PDB file of C-alpha atoms in Angstrom:
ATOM      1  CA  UNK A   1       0.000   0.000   0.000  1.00 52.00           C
ATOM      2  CA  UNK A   2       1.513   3.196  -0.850  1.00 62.00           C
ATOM      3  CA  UNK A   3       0.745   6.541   0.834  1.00 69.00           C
ATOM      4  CA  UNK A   4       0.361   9.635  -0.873  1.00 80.00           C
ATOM      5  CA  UNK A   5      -0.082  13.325   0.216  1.00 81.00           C
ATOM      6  CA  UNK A   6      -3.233  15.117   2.260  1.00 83.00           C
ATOM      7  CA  UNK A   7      -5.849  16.103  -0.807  1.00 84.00           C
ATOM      8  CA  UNK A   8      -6.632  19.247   1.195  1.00 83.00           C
ATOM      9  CA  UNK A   9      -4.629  22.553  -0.367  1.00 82.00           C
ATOM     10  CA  UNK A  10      -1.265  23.409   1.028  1.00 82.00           C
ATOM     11  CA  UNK A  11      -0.696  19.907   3.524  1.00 83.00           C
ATOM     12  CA  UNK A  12       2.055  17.944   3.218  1.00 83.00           C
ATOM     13  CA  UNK A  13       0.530  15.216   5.375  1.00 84.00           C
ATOM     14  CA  UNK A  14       0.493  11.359   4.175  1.00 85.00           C
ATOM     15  CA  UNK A  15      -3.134   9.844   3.662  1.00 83.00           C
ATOM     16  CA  UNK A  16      -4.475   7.519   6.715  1.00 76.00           C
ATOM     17  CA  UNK A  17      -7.353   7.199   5.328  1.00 70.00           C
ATOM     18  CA  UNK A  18      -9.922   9.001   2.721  1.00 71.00           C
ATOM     19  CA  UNK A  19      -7.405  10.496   1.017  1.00 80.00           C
ATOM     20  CA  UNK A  20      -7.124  12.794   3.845  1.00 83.00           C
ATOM     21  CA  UNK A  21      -3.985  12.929   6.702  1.00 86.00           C
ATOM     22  CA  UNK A  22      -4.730  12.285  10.153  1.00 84.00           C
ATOM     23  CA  UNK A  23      -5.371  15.932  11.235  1.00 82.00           C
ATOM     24  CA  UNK A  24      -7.885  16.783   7.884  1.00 82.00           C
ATOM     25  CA  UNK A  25      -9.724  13.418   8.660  1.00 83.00           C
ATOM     26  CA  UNK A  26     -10.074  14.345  12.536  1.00 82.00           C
ATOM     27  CA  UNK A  27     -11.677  17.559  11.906  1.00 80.00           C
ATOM     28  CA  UNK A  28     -14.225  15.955   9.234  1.00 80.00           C
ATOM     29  CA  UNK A  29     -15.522  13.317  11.930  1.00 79.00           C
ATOM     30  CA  UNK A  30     -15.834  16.331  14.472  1.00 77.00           C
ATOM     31  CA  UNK A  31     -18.334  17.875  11.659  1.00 76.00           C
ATOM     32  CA  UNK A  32     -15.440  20.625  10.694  1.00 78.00           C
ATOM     33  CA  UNK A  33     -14.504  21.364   6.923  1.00 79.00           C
ATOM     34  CA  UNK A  34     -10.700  20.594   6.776  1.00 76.00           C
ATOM     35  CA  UNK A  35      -8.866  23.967   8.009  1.00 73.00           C
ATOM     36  CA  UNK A  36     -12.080  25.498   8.925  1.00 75.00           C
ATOM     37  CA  UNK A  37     -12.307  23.981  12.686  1.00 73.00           C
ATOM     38  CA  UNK A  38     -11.483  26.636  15.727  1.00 73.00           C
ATOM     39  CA  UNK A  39      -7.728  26.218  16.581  1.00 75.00           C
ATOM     40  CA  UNK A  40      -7.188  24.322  19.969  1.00 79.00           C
ATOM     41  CA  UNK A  41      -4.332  27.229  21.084  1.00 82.00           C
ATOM     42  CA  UNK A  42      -5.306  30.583  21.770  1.00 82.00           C
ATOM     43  CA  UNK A  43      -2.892  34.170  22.986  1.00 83.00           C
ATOM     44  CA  UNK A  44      -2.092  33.890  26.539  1.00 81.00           C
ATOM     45  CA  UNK A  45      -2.273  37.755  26.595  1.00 80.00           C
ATOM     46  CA  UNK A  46      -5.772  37.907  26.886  1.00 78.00           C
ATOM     47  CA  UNK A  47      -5.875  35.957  30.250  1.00 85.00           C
ATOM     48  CA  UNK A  48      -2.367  37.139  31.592  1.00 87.00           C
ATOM     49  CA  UNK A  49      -3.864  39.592  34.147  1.00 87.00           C
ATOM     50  CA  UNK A  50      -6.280  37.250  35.083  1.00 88.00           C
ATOM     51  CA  UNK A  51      -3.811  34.543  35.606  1.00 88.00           C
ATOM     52  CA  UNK A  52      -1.675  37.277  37.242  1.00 88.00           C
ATOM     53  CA  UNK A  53      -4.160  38.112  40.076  1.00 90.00           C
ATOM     54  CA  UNK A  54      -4.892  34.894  40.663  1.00 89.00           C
ATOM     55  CA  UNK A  55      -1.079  34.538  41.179  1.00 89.00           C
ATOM     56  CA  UNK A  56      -1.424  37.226  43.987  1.00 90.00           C
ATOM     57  CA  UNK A  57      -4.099  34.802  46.319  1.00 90.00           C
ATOM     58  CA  UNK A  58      -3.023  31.445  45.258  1.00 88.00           C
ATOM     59  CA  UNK A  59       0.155  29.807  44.963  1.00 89.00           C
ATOM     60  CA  UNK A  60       1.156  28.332  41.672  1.00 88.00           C
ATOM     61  CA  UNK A  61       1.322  24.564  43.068  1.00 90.00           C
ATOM     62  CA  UNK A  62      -2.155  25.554  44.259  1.00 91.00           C
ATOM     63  CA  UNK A  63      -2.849  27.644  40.782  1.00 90.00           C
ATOM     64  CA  UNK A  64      -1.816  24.290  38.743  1.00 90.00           C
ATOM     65  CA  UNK A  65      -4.417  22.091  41.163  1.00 90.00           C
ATOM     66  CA  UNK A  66      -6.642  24.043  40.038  1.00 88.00           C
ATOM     67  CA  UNK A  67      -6.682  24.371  36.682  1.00 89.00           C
ATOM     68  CA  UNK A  68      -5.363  20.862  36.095  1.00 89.00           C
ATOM     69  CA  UNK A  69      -1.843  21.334  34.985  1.00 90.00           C
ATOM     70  CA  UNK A  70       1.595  21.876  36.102  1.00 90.00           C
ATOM     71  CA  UNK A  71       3.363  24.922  37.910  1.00 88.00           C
ATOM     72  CA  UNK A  72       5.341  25.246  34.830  1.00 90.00           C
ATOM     73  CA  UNK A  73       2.445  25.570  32.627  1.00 89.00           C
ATOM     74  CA  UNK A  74       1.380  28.094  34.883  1.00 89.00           C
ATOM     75  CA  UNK A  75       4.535  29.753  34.927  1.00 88.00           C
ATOM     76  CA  UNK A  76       4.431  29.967  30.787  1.00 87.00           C
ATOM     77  CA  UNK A  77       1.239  31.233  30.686  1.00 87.00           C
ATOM     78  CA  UNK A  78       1.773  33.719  33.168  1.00 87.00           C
ATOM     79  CA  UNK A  79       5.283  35.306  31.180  1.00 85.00           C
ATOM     80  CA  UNK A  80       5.036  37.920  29.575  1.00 82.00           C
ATOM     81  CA  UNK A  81       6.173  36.986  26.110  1.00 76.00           C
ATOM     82  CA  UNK A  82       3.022  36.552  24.007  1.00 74.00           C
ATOM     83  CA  UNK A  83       2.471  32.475  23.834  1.00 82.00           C
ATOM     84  CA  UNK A  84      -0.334  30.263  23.137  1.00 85.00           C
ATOM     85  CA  UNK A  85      -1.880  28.679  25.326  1.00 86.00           C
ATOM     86  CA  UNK A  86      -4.756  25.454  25.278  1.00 86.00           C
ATOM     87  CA  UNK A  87      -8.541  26.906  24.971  1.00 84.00           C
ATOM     88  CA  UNK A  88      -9.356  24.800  28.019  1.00 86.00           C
ATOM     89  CA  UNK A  89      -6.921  26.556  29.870  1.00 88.00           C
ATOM     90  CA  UNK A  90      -7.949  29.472  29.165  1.00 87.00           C
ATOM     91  CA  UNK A  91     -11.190  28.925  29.777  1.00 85.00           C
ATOM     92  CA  UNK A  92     -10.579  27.892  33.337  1.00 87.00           C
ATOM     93  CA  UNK A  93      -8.503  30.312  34.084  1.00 88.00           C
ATOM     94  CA  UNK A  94     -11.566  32.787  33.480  1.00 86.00           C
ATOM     95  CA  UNK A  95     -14.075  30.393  35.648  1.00 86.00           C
ATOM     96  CA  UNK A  96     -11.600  30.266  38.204  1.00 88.00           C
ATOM     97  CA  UNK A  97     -11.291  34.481  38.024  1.00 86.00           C
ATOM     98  CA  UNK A  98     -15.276  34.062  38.062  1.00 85.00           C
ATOM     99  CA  UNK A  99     -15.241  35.981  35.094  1.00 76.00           C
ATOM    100  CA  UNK A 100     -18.748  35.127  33.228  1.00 71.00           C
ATOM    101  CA  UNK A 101     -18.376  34.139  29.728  1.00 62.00           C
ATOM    102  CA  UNK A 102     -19.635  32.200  27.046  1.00 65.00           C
ATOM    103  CA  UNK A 103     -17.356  28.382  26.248  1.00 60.00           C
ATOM    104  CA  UNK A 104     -16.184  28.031  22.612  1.00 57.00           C
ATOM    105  CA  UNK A 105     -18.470  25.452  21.721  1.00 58.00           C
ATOM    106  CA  UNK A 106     -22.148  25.234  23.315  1.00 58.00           C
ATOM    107  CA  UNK A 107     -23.996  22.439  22.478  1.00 62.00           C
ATOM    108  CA  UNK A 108     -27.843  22.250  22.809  1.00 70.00           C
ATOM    109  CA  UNK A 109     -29.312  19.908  25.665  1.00 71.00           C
ATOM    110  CA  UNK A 110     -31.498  17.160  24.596  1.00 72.00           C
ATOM    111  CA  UNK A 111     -34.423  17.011  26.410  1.00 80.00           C
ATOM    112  CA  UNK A 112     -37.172  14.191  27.252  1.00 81.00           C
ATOM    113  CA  UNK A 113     -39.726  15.777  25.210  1.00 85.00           C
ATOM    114  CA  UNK A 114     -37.120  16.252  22.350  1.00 83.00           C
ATOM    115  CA  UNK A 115     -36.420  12.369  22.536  1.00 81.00           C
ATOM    116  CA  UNK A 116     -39.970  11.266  22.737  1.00 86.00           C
ATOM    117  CA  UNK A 117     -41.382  13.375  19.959  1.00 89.00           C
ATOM    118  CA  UNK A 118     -38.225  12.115  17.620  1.00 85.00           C
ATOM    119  CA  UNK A 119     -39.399   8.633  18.678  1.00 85.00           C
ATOM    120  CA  UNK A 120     -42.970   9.520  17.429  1.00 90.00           C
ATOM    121  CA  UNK A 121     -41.499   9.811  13.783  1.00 91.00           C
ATOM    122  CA  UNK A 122     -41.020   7.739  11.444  1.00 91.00           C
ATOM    123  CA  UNK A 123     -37.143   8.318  11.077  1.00 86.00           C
ATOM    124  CA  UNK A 124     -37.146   7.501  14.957  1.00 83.00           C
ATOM    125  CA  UNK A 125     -39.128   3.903  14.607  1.00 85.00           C
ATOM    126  CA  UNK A 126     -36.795   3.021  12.083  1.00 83.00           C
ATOM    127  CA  UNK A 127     -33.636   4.095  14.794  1.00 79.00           C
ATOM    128  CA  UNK A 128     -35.557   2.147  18.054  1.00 78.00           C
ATOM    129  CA  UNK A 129     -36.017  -0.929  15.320  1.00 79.00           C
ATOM    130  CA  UNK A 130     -32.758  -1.009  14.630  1.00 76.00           C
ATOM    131  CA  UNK A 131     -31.225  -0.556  18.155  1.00 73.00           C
ATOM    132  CA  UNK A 132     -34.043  -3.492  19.099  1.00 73.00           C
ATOM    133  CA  UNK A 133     -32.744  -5.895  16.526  1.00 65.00           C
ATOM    134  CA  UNK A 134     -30.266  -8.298  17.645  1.00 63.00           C
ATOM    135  CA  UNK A 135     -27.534  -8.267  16.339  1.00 60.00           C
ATOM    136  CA  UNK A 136     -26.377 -11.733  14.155  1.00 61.00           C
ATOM    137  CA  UNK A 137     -23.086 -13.310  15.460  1.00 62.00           C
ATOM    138  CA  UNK A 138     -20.211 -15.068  13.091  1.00 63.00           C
ATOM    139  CA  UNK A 139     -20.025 -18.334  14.340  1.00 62.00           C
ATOM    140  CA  UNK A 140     -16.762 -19.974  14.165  1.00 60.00           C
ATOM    141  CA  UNK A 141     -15.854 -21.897  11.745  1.00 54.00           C
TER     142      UNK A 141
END
């Protein structure tokens, strides 16, 4: 089996699959268009004084705890060079300032009425039919 390049413009990835690398075909099973999903690293400037009064009540042992990391990560986002950071991180380091703000990615709850009027449709007999059936086994030959 030979491997060839990423079809998407401008990668130099090898093909795992689909014609697409392993990055291109990870963003099309998360529902993205390849290069068009929200990048996982963000500026650590916007949160630095954040993180920097936090710094002033907690120490950054305590500070890593917290937010789930190390010190050290702590410690990088807290420099002032302009680095990027992880979205999550950033993102707790605003809950844990109790700063009130809306997550990256909100995803609508599914309620019990949603659920029982899909199962009311037809498209939702067809899905409890299918979950119902069992499912044939290979027997050994």
């Amino acid at each position: 089996m030979t491997t060839t390049d990423c079809t998407v413009k401008d990668c130099t990835g090898k093909t795992h699959g689909r014609s697409y690398c392993g990055k291109h075909r990870d963003q099309i099973a998360k529902g993205y268009m390849p290069n068009q999903a929200p990048s996982r690293l963000v500026d650590s400037h916007d949160t630095r004084d954040l993180l920097l009064e936090l710094k002033t009540k907690h120490s950054m042992m305590k500070l890593g705890r917290l937010l789930g990391v190390s010190s050290r990560t702590v410690a990088r986002a807290a420099a002032p060079a302009n680095v990027k950071i992880e979205r999550t991180l950033a993102e707790s380091i605003r809950f844990i300032a109790g700063e009130v703000f809306e997550p990256a990615a909100s995803i609508e709850p599914v309620t019990g009425a949603d659920v029982a009027a899909f199962a009311l449709t037809d498209v939702g007999r067809e899905f409890i039919v299918k979950c119902r059936r069992p499912v044939a086994r290979k027997v050994a030959a």
